[in-house]
């Protein structure tokens, strides 16, 4: 490992309000040429992991009274973790990923991408298209071939489904939502509500340095980005309790990848008993992380301002697909759809013009590590000066950062030939027994001297843990 200038890391660390001198504590290494793409995917991945590890090291220093430990960023570990869902094996079985109706489609005037991994999204897509619930790829393809991509996008969204017309980066920049995203930085970390006194953090005990030990995190996120963030906080010692609604079950396969170190429970926040339990949990929480579309949790009294009013000193971190303003601010979205809307799929297109995709769901994973970094930095500042904090991130903001080059010059640092990026991924994988079987999984890429090498506990069965702190 060696030190080097990394513009992306410095930019991200500055966005987090960190001391710029601390970036000298980071060293980089590992096999070259991973995550090859036209866009600088590896640079983005490396930078997001680096600032997350540095934020963890900074909090560790505050709790140990020692200097900030050295941070190590291994490109092999980073690249493996950014496709952790592909490396996952459950008793030798590869988990299911994209459903048949989650794909690109040819339309009368271009391309469209849909997302139908969850049963309710599949049902809404077919309803919007006027197709029966039994319709498959052939029927959907025939229907879409004669329709305009933009018209289908709006029709499907009006029905609560997910579809996005493919755009170029220039078309996205001219779109009102693209303009709204461009008006914001990569992320924001700002004071929230009235002041609160600093919350003392006890000194850490022996063994691996766990900078988040003793801290409690309520995890109201789904899919990849939010769960990656809270999986990282759990790695660092936080008591993370994931909360899902009973009417929105999660895939156990997905939870087996992102549930390491956490516990998972189900609460109906629309019922009196569920709300009472949540309020009791909130009184002991240090951070709340949300990953639902803007406004979706407001009816439960879970706006950042309301949460901080009820729990002064709280860190609230929220992420969304498109951002919290603009005409799409309240829309649902996923990494694959954001890639298509923002022009990434056009940049990565095949020679025949077929839209492409990044070599990893890098918007999800990258935003997840940035989200965890924001929580860690906010906890460090809270222990020092007090107050509540709000971190805001969006996949579309991360996409803009990628398209405009987190490495500073916009050039990819991977080879054009994927064969040149072969490496021994097994070095960055481990086998772990769990309640759902023996798991083959990626190791965490967040690493600093004295820190943990892996999670303390494997993922359990989704939704089966008690709604209580440890």
Coordinates of C-alpha atoms in Angstrom, one line a residue:
X1 CA 0.0 0.0 0.0
X2 CA 1.2 3.5 -0.7
X3 CA 0.0 7.1 -0.2
X4 CA -1.1 9.1 -3.2
X5 CA -3.2 12.1 -4.1
X6 CA -6.8 11.1 -4.7
X7 CA -9.0 14.0 -5.7
X8 CA -12.3 12.1 -5.3
X9 CA -11.5 11.2 -1.7
X10 CA -10.6 14.8 -0.9
X11 CA -13.7 16.2 -2.5
X12 CA -16.0 13.7 -0.7
X13 CA -14.2 14.3 2.6
X14 CA -14.6 18.1 2.2
X15 CA -18.3 17.6 1.6
X16 CA -18.5 15.8 4.9
X17 CA -16.8 18.7 6.6
X18 CA -13.7 16.7 7.6
X19 CA -10.2 18.1 8.4
X20 CA -8.4 17.9 5.0
X21 CA -5.1 17.0 6.7
X22 CA -6.6 13.7 7.8
X23 CA -6.7 12.4 4.2
X24 CA -3.0 11.9 4.5
X25 CA -3.7 9.0 6.8
X26 CA -5.1 7.0 3.8
X27 CA -3.0 4.6 1.8
X28 CA -4.1 2.8 -1.4
X29 CA -3.2 -0.5 -3.0
X30 CA -4.6 -3.7 -4.4
X31 CA -4.9 -5.2 -7.9
X32 CA -5.2 -2.8 -10.8
X33 CA -7.9 -2.3 -13.4
X34 CA -11.0 -3.5 -11.5
X35 CA -14.6 -2.5 -12.3
X36 CA -13.6 -1.5 -15.9
X37 CA -16.0 1.0 -17.5
X38 CA -16.0 4.1 -19.6
X39 CA -16.8 6.1 -16.5
X40 CA -14.5 6.2 -13.5
X41 CA -16.4 3.6 -11.4
X42 CA -13.4 2.3 -9.5
X43 CA -12.4 5.9 -8.6
X44 CA -15.9 6.5 -7.2
X45 CA -15.9 3.2 -5.3
X46 CA -12.4 3.8 -3.9
X47 CA -13.3 7.4 -2.8
X48 CA -16.5 6.4 -1.0
X49 CA -14.9 3.6 0.9
X50 CA -11.9 5.7 1.8
X51 CA -13.9 8.5 3.4
X52 CA -16.1 6.0 5.2
X53 CA -13.0 4.3 6.7
X54 CA -11.5 7.7 7.5
X55 CA -14.7 8.8 9.3
X56 CA -14.6 5.5 11.3
X57 CA -10.9 6.1 12.2
X58 CA -11.6 9.6 13.2
X59 CA -14.4 8.5 15.6
X60 CA -12.1 5.8 16.9
X61 CA -9.5 8.4 17.8
X62 CA -12.0 10.4 19.7
X63 CA -13.0 7.4 21.7
X64 CA -9.5 6.1 22.4
X65 CA -7.7 9.4 22.9
X66 CA -5.0 8.2 20.5
X67 CA -4.1 9.6 17.1
X68 CA -6.3 8.9 14.1
X69 CA -5.3 5.4 13.0
X70 CA -4.0 4.7 9.5
X71 CA -6.6 3.8 6.8
X72 CA -6.0 1.2 4.2
X73 CA -8.0 1.0 0.9
X74 CA -7.5 -2.2 -1.1
X75 CA -9.0 -2.0 -4.6
X76 CA -9.6 -5.7 -4.5
X77 CA -11.7 -5.5 -1.4
X78 CA -13.5 -2.5 -2.7
X79 CA -14.4 -4.1 -6.1
X80 CA -15.5 -7.3 -4.4
X81 CA -17.7 -5.5 -1.9
X82 CA -19.3 -3.4 -4.7
X83 CA -20.7 -6.6 -6.2
X84 CA -21.3 -8.4 -2.9
X85 CA -24.7 -9.5 -4.0
X86 CA -23.2 -11.4 -6.9
X87 CA -20.6 -13.1 -4.8
X88 CA -23.2 -14.2 -2.2
X89 CA -23.8 -18.0 -1.9
X90 CA -26.3 -19.6 0.4
X91 CA -25.4 -23.2 0.9
X92 CA -23.8 -23.0 -2.5
X93 CA -26.8 -21.4 -4.2
X94 CA -26.6 -18.1 -5.9
X95 CA -29.4 -15.8 -4.8
X96 CA -32.0 -14.5 -7.2
X97 CA -31.3 -10.9 -8.4
X98 CA -33.2 -9.2 -11.2
X99 CA -36.7 -10.5 -12.1
X100 CA -37.5 -11.1 -15.8
X101 CA -39.5 -7.9 -16.1
X102 CA -36.7 -5.8 -14.7
X103 CA -34.8 -5.0 -17.9
X104 CA -34.3 -2.7 -21.0
X105 CA -37.1 -2.6 -23.6
X106 CA -37.2 -1.3 -27.1
X107 CA -40.0 1.3 -27.6
X108 CA -41.2 3.1 -30.7
X109 CA -38.8 6.0 -30.1
X110 CA -36.0 4.6 -28.0
X111 CA -35.3 2.6 -24.9
X112 CA -37.0 2.1 -21.5
X113 CA -35.9 0.4 -18.3
X114 CA -38.3 -1.1 -15.8
X115 CA -37.9 -2.4 -12.3
X116 CA -40.2 -5.2 -11.2
X117 CA -38.3 -7.2 -8.6
X118 CA -40.9 -6.8 -5.9
X119 CA -44.3 -8.5 -6.6
X120 CA -46.2 -5.2 -6.0
X121 CA -44.1 -3.4 -8.5
X122 CA -44.6 -6.1 -11.1
X123 CA -48.3 -6.0 -10.6
X124 CA -48.4 -2.2 -11.0
X125 CA -46.3 -2.4 -14.1
X126 CA -48.6 -4.9 -15.8
X127 CA -51.7 -3.0 -14.7
X128 CA -50.4 0.3 -16.1
X129 CA -49.7 -1.5 -19.5
X130 CA -53.2 -3.0 -19.5
X131 CA -51.7 -6.5 -19.5
X132 CA -52.9 -9.5 -17.4
X133 CA -51.1 -10.6 -14.3
X134 CA -49.7 -13.6 -16.1
X135 CA -48.0 -11.6 -18.8
X136 CA -44.4 -12.4 -19.5
X137 CA -41.5 -10.9 -21.4
X138 CA -42.9 -11.5 -24.8
X139 CA -46.2 -9.8 -24.1
X140 CA -44.6 -6.8 -22.4
X141 CA -42.1 -6.4 -25.3
X142 CA -44.9 -6.5 -27.9
X143 CA -46.9 -3.9 -25.9
X144 CA -43.9 -1.5 -25.5
X145 CA -42.7 -1.8 -29.1
X146 CA -45.5 0.4 -30.3
X147 CA -45.5 3.0 -27.5
X148 CA -43.3 6.0 -26.7
X149 CA -40.8 5.6 -23.8
X150 CA -41.7 8.9 -22.1
X151 CA -45.5 8.2 -22.3
X152 CA -44.9 4.7 -20.8
X153 CA -42.7 6.2 -18.0
X154 CA -45.4 8.6 -16.9
X155 CA -48.2 6.0 -17.2
X156 CA -46.3 3.4 -15.1
X157 CA -45.3 6.0 -12.5
X158 CA -48.9 7.2 -12.2
X159 CA -49.8 3.6 -11.3
X160 CA -47.2 3.3 -8.7
X161 CA -44.8 1.3 -10.8
X162 CA -41.2 2.0 -12.0
X163 CA -40.1 2.7 -15.5
X164 CA -37.7 5.3 -16.9
X165 CA -37.0 6.4 -20.4
X166 CA -33.3 6.3 -21.4
X167 CA -31.6 9.7 -21.8
X168 CA -28.2 11.0 -22.6
X169 CA -26.2 13.0 -20.1
X170 CA -27.1 16.1 -22.1
X171 CA -30.8 15.3 -22.1
X172 CA -30.7 14.7 -18.4
X173 CA -29.0 18.0 -17.8
X174 CA -31.8 19.7 -19.7
X175 CA -34.5 17.8 -17.8
X176 CA -36.1 19.7 -14.8
X177 CA -35.0 17.0 -12.4
X178 CA -31.5 16.9 -13.8
X179 CA -31.4 20.7 -13.2
X180 CA -32.7 20.2 -9.6
X181 CA -30.0 17.6 -8.9
X182 CA -27.3 19.8 -10.3
X183 CA -28.2 22.6 -7.9
X184 CA -27.0 20.5 -5.0
X185 CA -23.6 19.2 -3.8
X186 CA -22.8 15.5 -3.6
X187 CA -24.2 15.4 -0.1
X188 CA -25.1 17.8 2.7
X189 CA -24.4 17.4 6.4
X190 CA -26.0 20.3 8.4
X191 CA -27.4 21.2 11.8
X192 CA -30.9 20.1 12.5
X193 CA -33.4 21.8 14.9
X194 CA -32.5 23.3 18.2
X195 CA -29.2 22.7 20.1
X196 CA -28.6 19.7 22.2
X197 CA -25.7 19.1 24.6
X198 CA -22.8 16.9 23.6
X199 CA -23.4 13.2 24.3
X200 CA -20.3 11.7 25.9
X201 CA -19.0 8.6 24.3
X202 CA -17.4 6.1 26.7
X203 CA -13.9 4.9 26.2
X204 CA -13.5 1.8 24.1
X205 CA -12.6 -1.5 25.7
X206 CA -9.9 -3.9 24.4
X207 CA -10.0 -6.1 21.3
X208 CA -10.8 -4.7 17.8
X209 CA -11.4 -1.0 17.8
X210 CA -15.2 -0.5 17.3
X211 CA -15.8 3.2 17.0
X212 CA -19.6 2.9 16.9
X213 CA -19.7 0.5 19.9
X214 CA -22.6 1.3 22.2
X215 CA -24.4 3.5 19.7
X216 CA -27.9 2.6 18.5
X217 CA -29.1 3.0 15.0
X218 CA -32.7 2.6 13.7
X219 CA -32.5 1.4 10.1
X220 CA -35.5 2.3 8.0
X221 CA -34.0 1.4 4.6
X222 CA -34.4 -1.2 1.9
X223 CA -32.7 -2.8 -1.1
X224 CA -28.9 -1.9 -1.3
X225 CA -27.8 1.7 -0.6
X226 CA -29.3 2.1 2.9
X227 CA -28.7 -1.4 4.0
X228 CA -25.0 -1.1 2.9
X229 CA -24.7 2.0 5.1
X230 CA -26.2 0.3 8.2
X231 CA -24.3 -2.9 7.5
X232 CA -21.1 -0.8 7.7
X233 CA -22.3 0.9 11.0
X234 CA -22.9 -2.6 12.4
X235 CA -19.4 -3.7 11.4
X236 CA -18.1 -0.8 13.4
X237 CA -20.0 -1.9 16.5
X238 CA -23.3 -0.1 16.4
X239 CA -26.5 -1.9 17.6
X240 CA -28.4 -1.7 14.3
X241 CA -32.1 -2.6 14.3
X242 CA -33.7 -2.7 10.9
X243 CA -37.5 -1.9 10.8
X244 CA -39.8 -2.9 8.0
X245 CA -43.5 -2.7 7.4
X246 CA -45.3 -6.0 7.5
X247 CA -47.0 -5.2 4.2
X248 CA -43.6 -4.8 2.5
X249 CA -41.7 -8.0 3.0
X250 CA -38.0 -8.1 2.0
X251 CA -36.2 -10.8 0.0
X252 CA -34.3 -13.1 2.4
X253 CA -31.6 -13.4 -0.2
X254 CA -31.1 -9.7 -0.2
X255 CA -31.1 -9.6 3.5
X256 CA -28.5 -12.3 3.6
X257 CA -26.2 -10.0 1.8
X258 CA -26.9 -6.7 3.6
X259 CA -28.0 -8.0 7.1
X260 CA -24.6 -8.8 8.5
X261 CA -24.2 -7.5 12.1
X262 CA -27.8 -6.3 12.3
X263 CA -31.1 -7.4 13.7
X264 CA -34.4 -7.2 11.8
X265 CA -37.9 -6.6 13.0
X266 CA -41.3 -5.8 11.6
X267 CA -43.4 -2.9 12.9
X268 CA -46.7 -1.5 11.6
X269 CA -46.2 2.3 12.1
X270 CA -49.8 2.8 11.1
X271 CA -51.0 0.9 14.2
X272 CA -51.0 2.4 17.7
X273 CA -49.0 -0.5 19.2
X274 CA -46.3 -0.2 16.4
X275 CA -46.0 3.5 16.8
X276 CA -45.7 3.2 20.6
X277 CA -42.9 0.6 20.2
X278 CA -41.1 2.9 17.7
X279 CA -41.3 5.9 20.0
X280 CA -39.8 3.8 22.8
X281 CA -36.9 2.7 20.5
X282 CA -36.4 6.3 19.5
X283 CA -35.8 7.4 23.0
X284 CA -32.6 5.3 23.0
X285 CA -31.5 5.9 19.5
X286 CA -28.3 7.8 18.4
X287 CA -29.1 7.8 14.7
X288 CA -32.0 7.1 12.4
X289 CA -31.3 6.2 8.8
X290 CA -34.1 6.3 6.2
X291 CA -34.2 5.2 2.6
X292 CA -37.8 5.8 1.5
X293 CA -38.8 8.3 -1.1
X294 CA -39.2 11.9 0.3
X295 CA -42.4 12.4 2.2
X296 CA -43.2 8.7 2.5
X297 CA -42.6 8.6 6.2
X298 CA -44.0 12.0 7.0
X299 CA -47.5 10.8 8.0
X300 CA -45.9 8.8 10.8
X301 CA -44.3 11.9 12.3
X302 CA -40.9 10.8 11.0
X303 CA -39.7 14.0 9.4
X304 CA -36.1 14.8 10.4
X305 CA -37.3 17.9 12.3
X306 CA -39.9 15.9 14.2
X307 CA -37.5 13.1 15.1
X308 CA -34.9 15.6 16.4
X309 CA -37.5 17.4 18.4
X310 CA -38.4 14.2 20.2
X311 CA -34.8 13.0 20.5
X312 CA -32.5 16.0 20.8
X313 CA -28.9 15.2 19.7
X314 CA -30.1 12.7 17.1
X315 CA -28.3 12.1 13.8
X316 CA -30.8 11.7 10.9
X317 CA -29.5 10.4 7.6
X318 CA -31.7 10.1 4.7
X319 CA -31.3 9.0 1.1
X320 CA -33.5 8.9 -1.9
X321 CA -33.3 8.0 -5.6
X322 CA -33.8 11.4 -7.2
X323 CA -33.3 14.0 -4.4
X324 CA -35.8 15.7 -2.2
X325 CA -36.9 18.4 -4.6
X326 CA -37.7 18.9 -8.3
X327 CA -40.6 17.3 -10.2
X328 CA -39.3 13.7 -9.5
X329 CA -38.5 14.4 -5.8
X330 CA -41.3 12.3 -4.6
X331 CA -40.8 9.4 -7.0
X332 CA -39.5 5.9 -6.3
X333 CA -36.3 4.8 -7.9
X334 CA -33.5 2.3 -7.9
X335 CA -29.9 2.3 -9.0
X336 CA -30.6 0.7 -12.4
X337 CA -33.3 3.3 -13.2
X338 CA -31.1 6.2 -12.1
X339 CA -28.3 4.9 -14.4
X340 CA -30.7 5.1 -17.3
X341 CA -32.3 8.5 -16.6
X342 CA -29.0 10.3 -15.9
X343 CA -27.2 9.1 -19.1
X344 CA -24.9 6.6 -17.6
X345 CA -26.5 3.8 -19.6
X346 CA -26.0 5.8 -22.8
X347 CA -22.3 6.4 -22.0
X348 CA -21.9 2.7 -21.3
X349 CA -23.9 1.6 -24.4
X350 CA -22.8 -1.1 -26.7
X351 CA -21.5 -0.3 -30.2
X352 CA -25.0 -1.0 -31.6
X353 CA -26.5 1.6 -29.3
X354 CA -28.1 -0.8 -26.8
X355 CA -27.9 0.9 -23.4
X356 CA -25.3 -0.5 -21.1
X357 CA -24.8 -0.7 -17.3
X358 CA -22.0 -0.1 -14.9
X359 CA -20.0 -3.2 -13.8
X360 CA -21.5 -2.8 -10.3
X361 CA -24.6 -1.1 -8.8
X362 CA -22.1 1.5 -7.9
X363 CA -24.6 4.3 -7.2
X364 CA -26.2 2.1 -4.5
X365 CA -23.0 0.9 -2.9
X366 CA -21.1 4.2 -3.3
X367 CA -24.0 6.2 -1.8
X368 CA -24.2 3.6 1.0
X369 CA -20.6 4.1 2.1
X370 CA -21.1 7.9 1.9
X371 CA -24.2 7.6 4.0
X372 CA -22.3 5.6 6.7
X373 CA -19.5 8.2 6.5
X374 CA -21.9 11.0 7.1
X375 CA -23.4 9.3 10.2
X376 CA -19.9 8.7 11.6
X377 CA -18.8 12.2 11.0
X378 CA -22.0 13.6 12.6
X379 CA -21.5 11.4 15.6
X380 CA -18.0 12.7 16.0
X381 CA -19.2 16.3 15.8
X382 CA -22.1 15.6 18.2
X383 CA -19.7 14.2 20.8
X384 CA -17.6 17.3 20.4
X385 CA -20.1 20.2 20.1
X386 CA -23.6 18.7 20.6
X387 CA -26.6 19.4 18.4
X388 CA -28.6 17.3 16.1
X389 CA -27.6 16.7 12.4
X390 CA -29.2 15.9 9.1
X391 CA -27.3 14.2 6.3
X392 CA -29.0 14.1 2.9
X393 CA -27.9 12.0 -0.1
X394 CA -29.4 10.8 -3.4
X395 CA -28.5 8.2 -6.0
X396 CA -28.9 10.9 -8.7
X397 CA -26.4 13.1 -6.9
X398 CA -23.9 10.3 -6.8
X399 CA -24.6 9.6 -10.5
X400 CA -23.8 13.2 -11.3
X401 CA -20.5 12.9 -9.4
X402 CA -19.7 9.8 -11.4
X403 CA -20.5 11.3 -14.8
X404 CA -18.4 14.4 -14.0
X405 CA -15.5 12.4 -12.6
X406 CA -14.8 11.8 -8.9
X407 CA -11.2 11.2 -9.9
X408 CA -11.1 14.9 -10.9
X409 CA -10.5 14.4 -14.6
X410 CA -13.5 12.3 -15.7
X411 CA -11.3 9.4 -17.0
X412 CA -11.9 5.8 -16.1
X413 CA -9.0 4.1 -14.4
X414 CA -10.0 0.6 -15.5
X415 CA -8.9 -1.2 -18.7
X416 CA -11.2 -1.3 -21.7
X417 CA -10.7 -5.1 -21.8
X418 CA -12.5 -6.8 -18.9
X419 CA -10.1 -9.7 -19.2
X420 CA -7.3 -7.5 -18.0
X421 CA -9.2 -6.9 -14.7
X422 CA -9.2 -10.5 -13.6
X423 CA -8.1 -11.1 -10.0
X424 CA -8.5 -13.6 -7.2
X425 CA -11.8 -12.5 -5.6
X426 CA -11.6 -15.5 -3.2
X427 CA -9.0 -13.6 -1.2
X428 CA -11.7 -11.1 -0.3
X429 CA -14.5 -13.7 0.5
X430 CA -15.3 -15.7 3.6
X431 CA -17.5 -18.6 4.6
X432 CA -19.8 -18.0 7.6
X433 CA -22.5 -20.1 9.2
X434 CA -25.9 -18.4 9.7
X435 CA -29.5 -19.2 10.6
X436 CA -30.3 -19.4 6.9
X437 CA -27.4 -21.6 5.9
X438 CA -23.7 -21.4 5.2
X439 CA -22.9 -18.1 3.5
X440 CA -20.1 -17.3 1.1
X441 CA -19.8 -13.5 1.3
X442 CA -17.6 -10.5 0.6
X443 CA -15.5 -9.1 3.4
X444 CA -16.0 -5.5 4.3
X445 CA -13.7 -3.0 2.5
X446 CA -13.7 -0.5 5.3
X447 CA -10.4 -0.9 7.1
X448 CA -8.1 1.0 9.5
X449 CA -5.4 0.0 11.9
X450 CA -6.9 -1.9 14.9
X451 CA -10.3 -2.0 13.3
X452 CA -12.6 -5.1 12.8
X453 CA -11.9 -7.5 9.9
X454 CA -15.5 -8.7 9.6
X455 CA -18.9 -8.6 11.3
X456 CA -19.5 -9.9 14.8
X457 CA -22.7 -11.8 13.7
X458 CA -24.1 -13.2 10.5
X459 CA -27.5 -12.1 9.1
X460 CA -30.5 -13.8 10.6
X461 CA -33.9 -14.4 9.3
X462 CA -35.6 -11.2 8.0
X463 CA -38.1 -9.7 10.4
X464 CA -37.8 -12.2 13.2
X465 CA -35.9 -10.2 15.9
X466 CA -37.6 -8.5 18.8
X467 CA -38.3 -4.8 18.5
X468 CA -35.9 -3.9 21.3
X469 CA -32.4 -2.7 21.9
X470 CA -29.7 -5.2 22.9

